[in-house]
Tab-separated table of C-alpha atoms in Angstrom:
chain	number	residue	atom	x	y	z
A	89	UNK	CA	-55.190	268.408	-74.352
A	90	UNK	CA	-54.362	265.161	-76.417
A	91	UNK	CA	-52.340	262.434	-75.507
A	92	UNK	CA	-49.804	261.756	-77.977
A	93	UNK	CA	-47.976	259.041	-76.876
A	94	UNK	CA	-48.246	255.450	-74.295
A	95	UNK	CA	-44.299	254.587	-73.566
A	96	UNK	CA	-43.544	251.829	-71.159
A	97	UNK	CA	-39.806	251.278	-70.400
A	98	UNK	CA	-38.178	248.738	-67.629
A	99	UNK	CA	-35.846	250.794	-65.057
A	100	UNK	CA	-34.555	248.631	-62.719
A	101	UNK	CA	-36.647	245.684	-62.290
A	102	UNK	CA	-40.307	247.999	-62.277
A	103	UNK	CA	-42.066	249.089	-65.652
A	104	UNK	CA	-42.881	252.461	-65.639
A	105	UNK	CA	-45.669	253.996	-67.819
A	106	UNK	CA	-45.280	257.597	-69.109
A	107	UNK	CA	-48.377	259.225	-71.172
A	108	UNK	CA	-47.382	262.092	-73.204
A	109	UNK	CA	-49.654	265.193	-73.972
A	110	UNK	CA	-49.414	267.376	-76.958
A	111	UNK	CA	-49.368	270.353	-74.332
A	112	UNK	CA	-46.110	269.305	-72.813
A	113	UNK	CA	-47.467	267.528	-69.485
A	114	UNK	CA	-46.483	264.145	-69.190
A	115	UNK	CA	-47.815	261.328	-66.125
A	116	UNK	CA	-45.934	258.182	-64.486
A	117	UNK	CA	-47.261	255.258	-62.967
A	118	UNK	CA	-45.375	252.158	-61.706
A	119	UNK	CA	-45.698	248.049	-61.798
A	120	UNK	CA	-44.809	246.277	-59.157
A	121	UNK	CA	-41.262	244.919	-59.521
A	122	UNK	CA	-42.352	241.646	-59.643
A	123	UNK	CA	-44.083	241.901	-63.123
A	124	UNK	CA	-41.234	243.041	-64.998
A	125	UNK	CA	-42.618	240.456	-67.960
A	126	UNK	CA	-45.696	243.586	-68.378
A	127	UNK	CA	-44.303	245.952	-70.663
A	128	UNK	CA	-45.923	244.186	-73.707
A	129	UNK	CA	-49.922	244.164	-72.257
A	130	UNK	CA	-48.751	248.047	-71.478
A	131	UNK	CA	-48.034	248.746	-74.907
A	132	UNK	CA	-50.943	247.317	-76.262
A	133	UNK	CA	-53.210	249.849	-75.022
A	134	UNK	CA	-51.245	252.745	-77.129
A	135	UNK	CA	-53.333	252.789	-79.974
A	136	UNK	CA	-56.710	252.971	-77.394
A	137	UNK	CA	-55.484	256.130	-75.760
A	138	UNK	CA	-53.725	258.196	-78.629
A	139	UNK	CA	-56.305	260.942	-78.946
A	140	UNK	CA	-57.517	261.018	-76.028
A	141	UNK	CA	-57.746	263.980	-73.496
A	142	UNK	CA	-55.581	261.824	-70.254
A	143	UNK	CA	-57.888	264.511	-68.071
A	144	UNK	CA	-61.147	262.935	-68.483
A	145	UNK	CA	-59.559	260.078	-66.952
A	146	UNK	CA	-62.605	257.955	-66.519
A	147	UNK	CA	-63.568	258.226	-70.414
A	148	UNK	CA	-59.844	257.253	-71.245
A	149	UNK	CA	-60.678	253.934	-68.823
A	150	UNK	CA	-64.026	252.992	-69.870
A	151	UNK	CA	-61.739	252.500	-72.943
A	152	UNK	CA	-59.286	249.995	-71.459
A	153	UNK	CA	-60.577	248.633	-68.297
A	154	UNK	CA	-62.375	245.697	-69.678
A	155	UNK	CA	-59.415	244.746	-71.411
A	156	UNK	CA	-57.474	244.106	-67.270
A	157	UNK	CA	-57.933	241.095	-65.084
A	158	UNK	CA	-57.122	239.118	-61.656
A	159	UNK	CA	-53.139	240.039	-60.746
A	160	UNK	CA	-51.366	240.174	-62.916
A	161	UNK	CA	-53.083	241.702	-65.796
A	162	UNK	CA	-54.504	244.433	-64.137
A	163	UNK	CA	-51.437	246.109	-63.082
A	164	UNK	CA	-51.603	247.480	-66.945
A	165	UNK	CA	-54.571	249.149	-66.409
A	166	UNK	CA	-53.742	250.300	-63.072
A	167	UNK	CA	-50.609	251.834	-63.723
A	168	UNK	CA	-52.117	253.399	-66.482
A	169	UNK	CA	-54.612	254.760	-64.862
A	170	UNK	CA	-51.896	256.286	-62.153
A	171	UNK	CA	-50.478	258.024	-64.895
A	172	UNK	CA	-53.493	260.059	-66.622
A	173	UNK	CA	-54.498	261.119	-62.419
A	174	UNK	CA	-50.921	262.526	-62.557
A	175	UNK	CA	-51.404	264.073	-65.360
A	176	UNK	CA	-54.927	265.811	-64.373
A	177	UNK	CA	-53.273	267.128	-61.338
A	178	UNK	CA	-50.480	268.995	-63.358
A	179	UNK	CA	-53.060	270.170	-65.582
A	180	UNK	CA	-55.444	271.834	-62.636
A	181	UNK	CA	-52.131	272.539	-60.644
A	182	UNK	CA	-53.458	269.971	-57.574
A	183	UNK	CA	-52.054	266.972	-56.248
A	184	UNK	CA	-54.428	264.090	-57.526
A	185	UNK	CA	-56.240	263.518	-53.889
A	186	UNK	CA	-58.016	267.083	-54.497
A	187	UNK	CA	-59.323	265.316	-57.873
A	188	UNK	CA	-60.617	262.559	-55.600
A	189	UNK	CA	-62.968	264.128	-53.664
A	190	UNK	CA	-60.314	265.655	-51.290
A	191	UNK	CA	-58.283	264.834	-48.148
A	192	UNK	CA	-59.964	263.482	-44.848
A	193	UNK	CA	-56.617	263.063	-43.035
A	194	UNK	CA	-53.459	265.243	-43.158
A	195	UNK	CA	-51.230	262.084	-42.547
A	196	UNK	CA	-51.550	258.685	-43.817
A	197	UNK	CA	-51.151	255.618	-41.474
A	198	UNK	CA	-48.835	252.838	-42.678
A	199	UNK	CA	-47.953	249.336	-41.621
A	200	UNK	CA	-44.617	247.421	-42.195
A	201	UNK	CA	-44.817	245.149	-45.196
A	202	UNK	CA	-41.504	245.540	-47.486
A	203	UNK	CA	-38.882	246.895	-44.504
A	204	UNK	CA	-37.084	242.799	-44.078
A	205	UNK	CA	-34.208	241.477	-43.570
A	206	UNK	CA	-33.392	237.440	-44.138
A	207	UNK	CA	-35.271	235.786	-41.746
A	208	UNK	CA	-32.065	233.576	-39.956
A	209	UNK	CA	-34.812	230.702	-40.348
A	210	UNK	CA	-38.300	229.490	-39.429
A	211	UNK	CA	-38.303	228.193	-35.752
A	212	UNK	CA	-39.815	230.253	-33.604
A	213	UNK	CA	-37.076	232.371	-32.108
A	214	UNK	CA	-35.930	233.337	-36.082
A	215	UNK	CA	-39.729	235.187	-36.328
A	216	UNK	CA	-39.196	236.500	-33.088
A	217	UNK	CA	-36.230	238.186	-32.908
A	218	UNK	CA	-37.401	239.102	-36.772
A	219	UNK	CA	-40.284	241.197	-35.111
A	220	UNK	CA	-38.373	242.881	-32.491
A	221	UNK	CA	-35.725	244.157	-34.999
A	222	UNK	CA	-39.171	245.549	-37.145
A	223	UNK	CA	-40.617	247.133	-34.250
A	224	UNK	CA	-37.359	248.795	-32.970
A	225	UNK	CA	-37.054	250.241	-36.500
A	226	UNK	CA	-36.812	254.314	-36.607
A	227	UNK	CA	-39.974	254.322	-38.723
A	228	UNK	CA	-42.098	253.058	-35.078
A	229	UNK	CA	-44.458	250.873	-37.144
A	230	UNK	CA	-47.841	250.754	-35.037
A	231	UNK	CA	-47.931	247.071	-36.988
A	232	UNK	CA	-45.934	244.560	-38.733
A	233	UNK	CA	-47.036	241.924	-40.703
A	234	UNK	CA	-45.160	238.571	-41.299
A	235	UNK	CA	-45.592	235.476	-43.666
A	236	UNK	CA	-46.678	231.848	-42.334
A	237	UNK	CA	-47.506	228.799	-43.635
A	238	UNK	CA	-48.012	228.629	-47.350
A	239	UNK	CA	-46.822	232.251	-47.197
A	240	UNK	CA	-43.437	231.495	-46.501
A	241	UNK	CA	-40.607	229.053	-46.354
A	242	UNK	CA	-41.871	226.761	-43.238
A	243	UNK	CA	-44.208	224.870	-46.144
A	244	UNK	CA	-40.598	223.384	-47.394
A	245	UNK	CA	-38.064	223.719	-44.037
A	246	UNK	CA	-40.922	222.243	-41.788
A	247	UNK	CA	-40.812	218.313	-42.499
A	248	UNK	CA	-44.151	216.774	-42.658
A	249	UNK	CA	-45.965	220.381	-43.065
A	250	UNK	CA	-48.690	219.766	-45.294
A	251	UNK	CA	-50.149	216.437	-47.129
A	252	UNK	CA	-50.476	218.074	-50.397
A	253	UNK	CA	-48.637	218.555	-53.209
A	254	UNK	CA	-45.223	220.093	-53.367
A	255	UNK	CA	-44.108	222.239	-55.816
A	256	UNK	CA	-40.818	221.480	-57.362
A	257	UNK	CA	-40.388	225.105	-58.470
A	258	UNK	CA	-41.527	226.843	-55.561
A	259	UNK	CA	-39.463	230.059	-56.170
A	260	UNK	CA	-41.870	230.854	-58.958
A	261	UNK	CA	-43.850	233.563	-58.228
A	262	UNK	CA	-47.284	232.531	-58.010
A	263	UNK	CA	-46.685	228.915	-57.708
A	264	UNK	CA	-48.986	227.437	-54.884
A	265	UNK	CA	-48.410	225.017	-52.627
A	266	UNK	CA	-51.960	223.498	-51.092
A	267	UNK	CA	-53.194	220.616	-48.761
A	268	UNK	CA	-54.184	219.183	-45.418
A	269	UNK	CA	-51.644	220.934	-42.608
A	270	UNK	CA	-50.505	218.329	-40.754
A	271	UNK	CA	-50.799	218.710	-36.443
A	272	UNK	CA	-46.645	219.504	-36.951
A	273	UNK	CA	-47.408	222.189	-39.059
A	274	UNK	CA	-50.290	223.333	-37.172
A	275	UNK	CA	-48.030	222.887	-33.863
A	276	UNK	CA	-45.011	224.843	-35.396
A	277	UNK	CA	-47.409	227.466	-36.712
A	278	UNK	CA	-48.988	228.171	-33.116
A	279	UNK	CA	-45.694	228.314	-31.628
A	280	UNK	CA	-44.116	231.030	-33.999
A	281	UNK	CA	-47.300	233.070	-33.349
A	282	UNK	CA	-46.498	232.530	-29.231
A	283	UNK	CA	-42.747	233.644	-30.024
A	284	UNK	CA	-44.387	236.890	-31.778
A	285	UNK	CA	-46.736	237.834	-29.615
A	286	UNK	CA	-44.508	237.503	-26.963
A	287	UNK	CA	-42.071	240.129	-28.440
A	288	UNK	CA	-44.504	242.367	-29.780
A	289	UNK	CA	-47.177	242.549	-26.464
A	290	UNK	CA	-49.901	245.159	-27.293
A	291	UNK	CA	-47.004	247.746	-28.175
A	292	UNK	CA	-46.837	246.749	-31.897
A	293	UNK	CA	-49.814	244.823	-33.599
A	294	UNK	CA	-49.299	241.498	-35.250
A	295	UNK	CA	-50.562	240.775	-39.181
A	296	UNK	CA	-50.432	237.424	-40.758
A	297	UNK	CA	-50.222	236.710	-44.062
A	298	UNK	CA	-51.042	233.180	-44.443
A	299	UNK	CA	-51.700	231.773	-47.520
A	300	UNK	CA	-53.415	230.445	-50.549
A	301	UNK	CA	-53.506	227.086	-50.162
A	302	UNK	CA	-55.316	226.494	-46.873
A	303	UNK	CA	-58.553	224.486	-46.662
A	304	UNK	CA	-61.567	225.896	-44.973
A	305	UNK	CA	-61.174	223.211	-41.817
A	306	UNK	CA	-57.631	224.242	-41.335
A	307	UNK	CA	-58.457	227.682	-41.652
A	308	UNK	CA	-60.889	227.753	-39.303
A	309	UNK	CA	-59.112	225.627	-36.757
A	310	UNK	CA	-56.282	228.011	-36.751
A	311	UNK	CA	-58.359	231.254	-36.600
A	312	UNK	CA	-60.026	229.941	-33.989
A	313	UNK	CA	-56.467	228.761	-32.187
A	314	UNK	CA	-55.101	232.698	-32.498
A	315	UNK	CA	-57.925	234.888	-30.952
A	316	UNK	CA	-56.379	235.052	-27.684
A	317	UNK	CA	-53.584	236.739	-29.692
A	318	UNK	CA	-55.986	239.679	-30.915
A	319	UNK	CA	-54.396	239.441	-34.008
A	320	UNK	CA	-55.067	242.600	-36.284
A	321	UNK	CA	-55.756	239.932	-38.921
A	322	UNK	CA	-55.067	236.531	-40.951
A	323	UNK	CA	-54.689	237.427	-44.556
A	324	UNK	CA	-55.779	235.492	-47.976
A	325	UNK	CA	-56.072	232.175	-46.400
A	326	UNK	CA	-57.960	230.461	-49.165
A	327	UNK	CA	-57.679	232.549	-52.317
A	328	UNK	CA	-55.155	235.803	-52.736
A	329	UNK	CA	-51.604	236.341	-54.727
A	330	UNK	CA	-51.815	235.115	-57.892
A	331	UNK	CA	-55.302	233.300	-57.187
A	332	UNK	CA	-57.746	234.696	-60.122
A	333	UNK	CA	-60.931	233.629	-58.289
A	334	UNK	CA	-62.528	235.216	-54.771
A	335	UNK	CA	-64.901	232.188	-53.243
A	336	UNK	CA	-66.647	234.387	-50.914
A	337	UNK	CA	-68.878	231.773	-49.727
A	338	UNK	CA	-65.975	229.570	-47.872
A	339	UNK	CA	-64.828	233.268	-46.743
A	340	UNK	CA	-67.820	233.715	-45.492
A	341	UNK	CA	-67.758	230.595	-43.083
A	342	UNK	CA	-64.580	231.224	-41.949
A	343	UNK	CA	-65.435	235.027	-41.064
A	344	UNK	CA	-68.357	234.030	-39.468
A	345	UNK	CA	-66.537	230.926	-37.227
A	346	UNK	CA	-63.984	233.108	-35.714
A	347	UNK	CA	-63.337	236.492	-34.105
A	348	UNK	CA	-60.006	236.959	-35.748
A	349	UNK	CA	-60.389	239.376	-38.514
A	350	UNK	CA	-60.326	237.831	-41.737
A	351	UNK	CA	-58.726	239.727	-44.736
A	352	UNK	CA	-58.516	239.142	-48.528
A	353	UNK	CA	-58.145	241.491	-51.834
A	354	UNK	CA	-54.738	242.203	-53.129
A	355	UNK	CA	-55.220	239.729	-56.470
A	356	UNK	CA	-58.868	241.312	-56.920
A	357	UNK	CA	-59.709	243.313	-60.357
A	358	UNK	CA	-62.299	246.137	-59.913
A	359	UNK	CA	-65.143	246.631	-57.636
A	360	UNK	CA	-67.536	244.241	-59.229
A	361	UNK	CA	-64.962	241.136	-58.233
A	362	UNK	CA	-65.648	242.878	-54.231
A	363	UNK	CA	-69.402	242.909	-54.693
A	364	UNK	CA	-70.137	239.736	-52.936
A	365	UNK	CA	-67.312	239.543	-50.818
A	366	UNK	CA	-68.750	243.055	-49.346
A	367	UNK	CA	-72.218	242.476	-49.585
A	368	UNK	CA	-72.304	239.133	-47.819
A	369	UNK	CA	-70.245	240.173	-45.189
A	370	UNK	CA	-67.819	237.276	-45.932
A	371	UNK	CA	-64.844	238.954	-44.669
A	372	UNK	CA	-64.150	241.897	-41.899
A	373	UNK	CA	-61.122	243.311	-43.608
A	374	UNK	CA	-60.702	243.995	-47.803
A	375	UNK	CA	-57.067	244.814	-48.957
A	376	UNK	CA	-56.881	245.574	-52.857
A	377	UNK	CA	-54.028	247.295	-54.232
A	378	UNK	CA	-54.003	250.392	-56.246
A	379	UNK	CA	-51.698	249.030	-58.713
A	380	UNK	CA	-53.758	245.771	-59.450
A	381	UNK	CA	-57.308	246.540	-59.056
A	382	UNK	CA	-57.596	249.002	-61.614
A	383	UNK	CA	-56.081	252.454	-60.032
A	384	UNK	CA	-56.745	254.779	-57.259
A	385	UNK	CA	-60.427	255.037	-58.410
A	386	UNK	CA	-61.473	252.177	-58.470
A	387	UNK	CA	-59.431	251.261	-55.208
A	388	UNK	CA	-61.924	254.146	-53.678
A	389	UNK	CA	-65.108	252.877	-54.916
A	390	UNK	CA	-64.383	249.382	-52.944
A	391	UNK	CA	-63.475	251.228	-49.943
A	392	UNK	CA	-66.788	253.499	-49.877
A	393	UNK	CA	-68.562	250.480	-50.446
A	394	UNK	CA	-67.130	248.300	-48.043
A	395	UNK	CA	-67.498	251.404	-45.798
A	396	UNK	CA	-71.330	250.850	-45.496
A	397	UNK	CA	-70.893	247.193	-44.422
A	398	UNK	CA	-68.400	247.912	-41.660
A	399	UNK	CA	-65.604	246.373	-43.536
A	400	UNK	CA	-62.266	247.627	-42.444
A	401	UNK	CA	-59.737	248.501	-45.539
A	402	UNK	CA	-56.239	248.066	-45.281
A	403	UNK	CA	-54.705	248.268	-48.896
A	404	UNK	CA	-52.076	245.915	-50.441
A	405	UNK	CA	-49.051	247.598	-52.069
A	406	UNK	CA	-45.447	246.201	-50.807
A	407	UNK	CA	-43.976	245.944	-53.884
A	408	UNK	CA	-45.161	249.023	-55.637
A	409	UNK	CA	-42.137	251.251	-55.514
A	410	UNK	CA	-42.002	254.685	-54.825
A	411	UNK	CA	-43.662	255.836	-57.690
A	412	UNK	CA	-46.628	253.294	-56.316
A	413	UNK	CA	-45.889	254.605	-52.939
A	414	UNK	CA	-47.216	258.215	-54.022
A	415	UNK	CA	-50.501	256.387	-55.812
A	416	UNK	CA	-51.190	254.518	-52.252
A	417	UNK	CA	-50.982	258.155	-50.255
A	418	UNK	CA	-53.236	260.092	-52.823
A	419	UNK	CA	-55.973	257.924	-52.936
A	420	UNK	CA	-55.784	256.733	-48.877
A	421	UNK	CA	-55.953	260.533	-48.327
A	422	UNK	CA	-59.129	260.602	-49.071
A	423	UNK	CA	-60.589	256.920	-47.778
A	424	UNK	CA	-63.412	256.892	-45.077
A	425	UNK	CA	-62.824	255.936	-41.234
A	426	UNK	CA	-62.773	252.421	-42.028
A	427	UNK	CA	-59.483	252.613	-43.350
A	428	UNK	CA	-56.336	251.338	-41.412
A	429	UNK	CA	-53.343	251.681	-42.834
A	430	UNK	CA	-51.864	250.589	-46.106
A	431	UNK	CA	-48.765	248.370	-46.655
A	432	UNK	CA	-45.932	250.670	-47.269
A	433	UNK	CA	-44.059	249.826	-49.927
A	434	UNK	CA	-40.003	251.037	-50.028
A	435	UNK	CA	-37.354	251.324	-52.922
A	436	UNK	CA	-36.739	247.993	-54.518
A	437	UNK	CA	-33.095	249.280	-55.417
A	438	UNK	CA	-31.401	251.690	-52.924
A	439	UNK	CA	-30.269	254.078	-56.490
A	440	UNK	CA	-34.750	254.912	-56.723
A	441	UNK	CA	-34.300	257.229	-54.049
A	442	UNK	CA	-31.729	258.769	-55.800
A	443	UNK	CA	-33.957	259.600	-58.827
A	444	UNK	CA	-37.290	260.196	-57.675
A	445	UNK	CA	-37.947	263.410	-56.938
A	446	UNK	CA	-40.488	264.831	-54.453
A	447	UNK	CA	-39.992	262.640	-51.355
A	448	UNK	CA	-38.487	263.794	-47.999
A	449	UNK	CA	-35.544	262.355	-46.470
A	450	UNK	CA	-37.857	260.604	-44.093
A	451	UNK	CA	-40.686	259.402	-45.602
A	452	UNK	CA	-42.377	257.517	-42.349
A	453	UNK	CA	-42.430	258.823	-38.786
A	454	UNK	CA	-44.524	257.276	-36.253
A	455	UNK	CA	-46.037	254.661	-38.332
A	456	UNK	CA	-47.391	258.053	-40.570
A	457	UNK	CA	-46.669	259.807	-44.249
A	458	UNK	CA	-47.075	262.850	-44.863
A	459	UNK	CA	-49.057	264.284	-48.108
A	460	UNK	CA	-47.111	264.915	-51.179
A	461	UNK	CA	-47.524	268.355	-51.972
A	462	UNK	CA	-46.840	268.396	-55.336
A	463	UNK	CA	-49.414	268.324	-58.064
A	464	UNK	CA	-50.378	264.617	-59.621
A	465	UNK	CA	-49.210	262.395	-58.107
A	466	UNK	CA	-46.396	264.818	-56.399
A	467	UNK	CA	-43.435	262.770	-57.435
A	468	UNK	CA	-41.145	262.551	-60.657
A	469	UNK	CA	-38.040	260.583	-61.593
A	470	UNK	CA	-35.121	262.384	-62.637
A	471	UNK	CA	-34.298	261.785	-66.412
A	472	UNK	CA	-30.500	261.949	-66.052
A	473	UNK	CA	-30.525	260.414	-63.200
A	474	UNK	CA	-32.635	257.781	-64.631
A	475	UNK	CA	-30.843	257.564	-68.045
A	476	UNK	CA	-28.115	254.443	-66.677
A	477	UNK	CA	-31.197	252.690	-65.747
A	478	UNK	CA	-32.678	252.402	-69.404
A	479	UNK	CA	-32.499	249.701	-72.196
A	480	UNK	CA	-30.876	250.648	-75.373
A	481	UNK	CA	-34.569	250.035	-76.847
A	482	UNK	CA	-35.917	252.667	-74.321
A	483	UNK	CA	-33.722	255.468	-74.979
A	484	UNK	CA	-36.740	257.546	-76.125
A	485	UNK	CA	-38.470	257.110	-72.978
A	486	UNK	CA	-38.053	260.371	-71.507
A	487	UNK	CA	-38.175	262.783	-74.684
A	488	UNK	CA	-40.804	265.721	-74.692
């Protein structure tokens, strides 16, 4: 088998990679929605792959992977890589997990990170009564995670909240705020956390997802200032999103100041970016995403690893899409018992649940997903369906 073509086409706001064979099978993969600027650094990797056979997947990506790097430019590769594991399944008839080494769990645990709603504002009641409509959701999330700080809006809508420098185009994705919290912030901070907690008890689990842009004394004050909370964990305090560095050392002090768990990883590219960060014990909780770090592989090479320094792994993925979302169950299928959960990741239009094809009505019960049972990847899109969705320069996308 011989790949024959690399198409990447924008449908709706994700870019979607299909690799044709010359044997008829074809595999998808899926960007998050946020990088619909990708398509080019997708294309560029055509003329690498043409000729290749997509089922010796990790030949095809000792071609390419080098080429990937921090968020955003490895969602290329990833996706990519997605696509030749769905195509490997069709061709030995298996969904891609049984390519992986196999399943170790029958359902996959799941945590709320793309079910929202507009937050009616960032005073503590607004996060609490934003928590109790998550945890009365159908879906019965064992945890939710929510967005403080530089993470969210209170940086701007909290006067005084930091010393640093403002950003005057905040709503850029990937612009960072960073500075000095001052004790309003700090206060305001503590008290949303109070407002949660109270809501949530030991029912439903509390996340945080905190940052860039703290400094190590803030961070540590804080961390410290939450452990009555048992907080399942404070997330990418000092580097994360769109930061293309790790700094394990000032992880390192923070993890080691605190009993909060301290979690990083969704901006990370490939295992040898989580060496230290395992190896030095410099945080208790790693969460890369499948569609950044450089596909499902690699995803399971960090978790192994971080396995035999009793790291937990929790995997990023909320804006993946569905396509993303059947990546994410494959590979966390087959993770060791220091997984958790990974951050489900729902329709960013409400018309991708009309064309993908191979989900259930439900998709999450009790916090849980079950396998896909089809092969690959075990989901499709629908090329009629999908047709509406297409530029007039993609029109080709779906042809044999």
């Amino acid at each position: 088998m011989k790949i024959t073509d690399l198409r990447c086409a924008v449908i709706g706001r994700h870019p979607i990679v299909r690799i044709v064979t010359d044997e008829g099978l074809y595999g998808l993969g899926e960007v998050e929605f946020t990088k619909t600027y990708l398509k080019p650094w997708v294309l560029h990797f055509r003329e690498a792959l043409i000729g290749e056979d997509p089922t010796d997947v990790e030949r095809c990506m000792l071609k390419i992977r080098q080429r990937g790097s921090f968020k955003p430019y490895g969602a290329a590769v990833s996706a990519i890589e997605h696509a030749l594991w769905d195509i490997a399944g069709k061709a030995a008839n298996v969904p891609a997990y049984k390519l992986l080494g196999g399943k170790v769990r029958d359902k996959v645990r799941v945590y709320n990170g793309s079910i929202r709603q507009k937050r009616t504002g960032d005073r503590p009641e607004d996060y609490a009564a934003d928590v109790k409509w998550m945890m009365e959701r159908p879906e019965k999330f064992f945890m939710v995670k929510q967005g403080i700080s530089f993470h969210s809006n209170m940086k701007d809508t909290i006067d005084d909240f930091h010393y640093g420098v403002r950003q005057n185009n905040a709503g850029y994705h990937g612009a960072m705020d960073q500075g000095q919290i001052s004790e309003r912030g700090f206060n305001h901070m503590l008290d949303c956390v109070a407002a949660m907690k109270e809501v949530l008890g030991d029912k439903v689990s509390l996340a945080l997802d905190c940052g860039p842009g703290w400094f190590l004394n803030d961070a540590i004050r804080f961390a410290r200032a939450v452990e009555k909370y048992d907080l399942m964990w404070l997330e990418d305090m000092l580097t994360g999103d769109y930061v293309p560095w790790v700094n394990p050392q000032a992880y390192r002090e923070l993890t080691t100041s605190t009993s909060t768990p301290i979690h990083t990883g969704e901006q990370i590219y490939l295992r040898h970016n989580f060496k230290e960060l395992i190896e030095t014990q410099a945080v208790r909780v790693v969460g890369p995403d499948p569609a950044d770090i450089g596909g499902m592989a690699e995803l399971k090479w960090v978790a192994e690893h971080a396995y035999m320094h009793s790291i937990m792994m929790a995997p990023h993925g909320t804006a993946n899409g569905l396509l993303g979302l059947g990546a994410l169950i494959n590979v966390c299928a087959t993770l060791p018992a220091n997984y958790i959960a990974f951050e489900y990741p729902s329709a960013s239009d409400p018309w991708w649940e009309d064309i993908v094809i191979g989900l259930p009505d439900r998709i999450v019960t009790d916090s849980h997903v079950d396998l896909l049972p089809g092969p690959g990847l075990g989901l499709d899109i629908d090329p009629e369906g999908a047709r509406k969705y297409l530029l007039e320069e993609d029109a080709g996308f779906f042809e044999p």
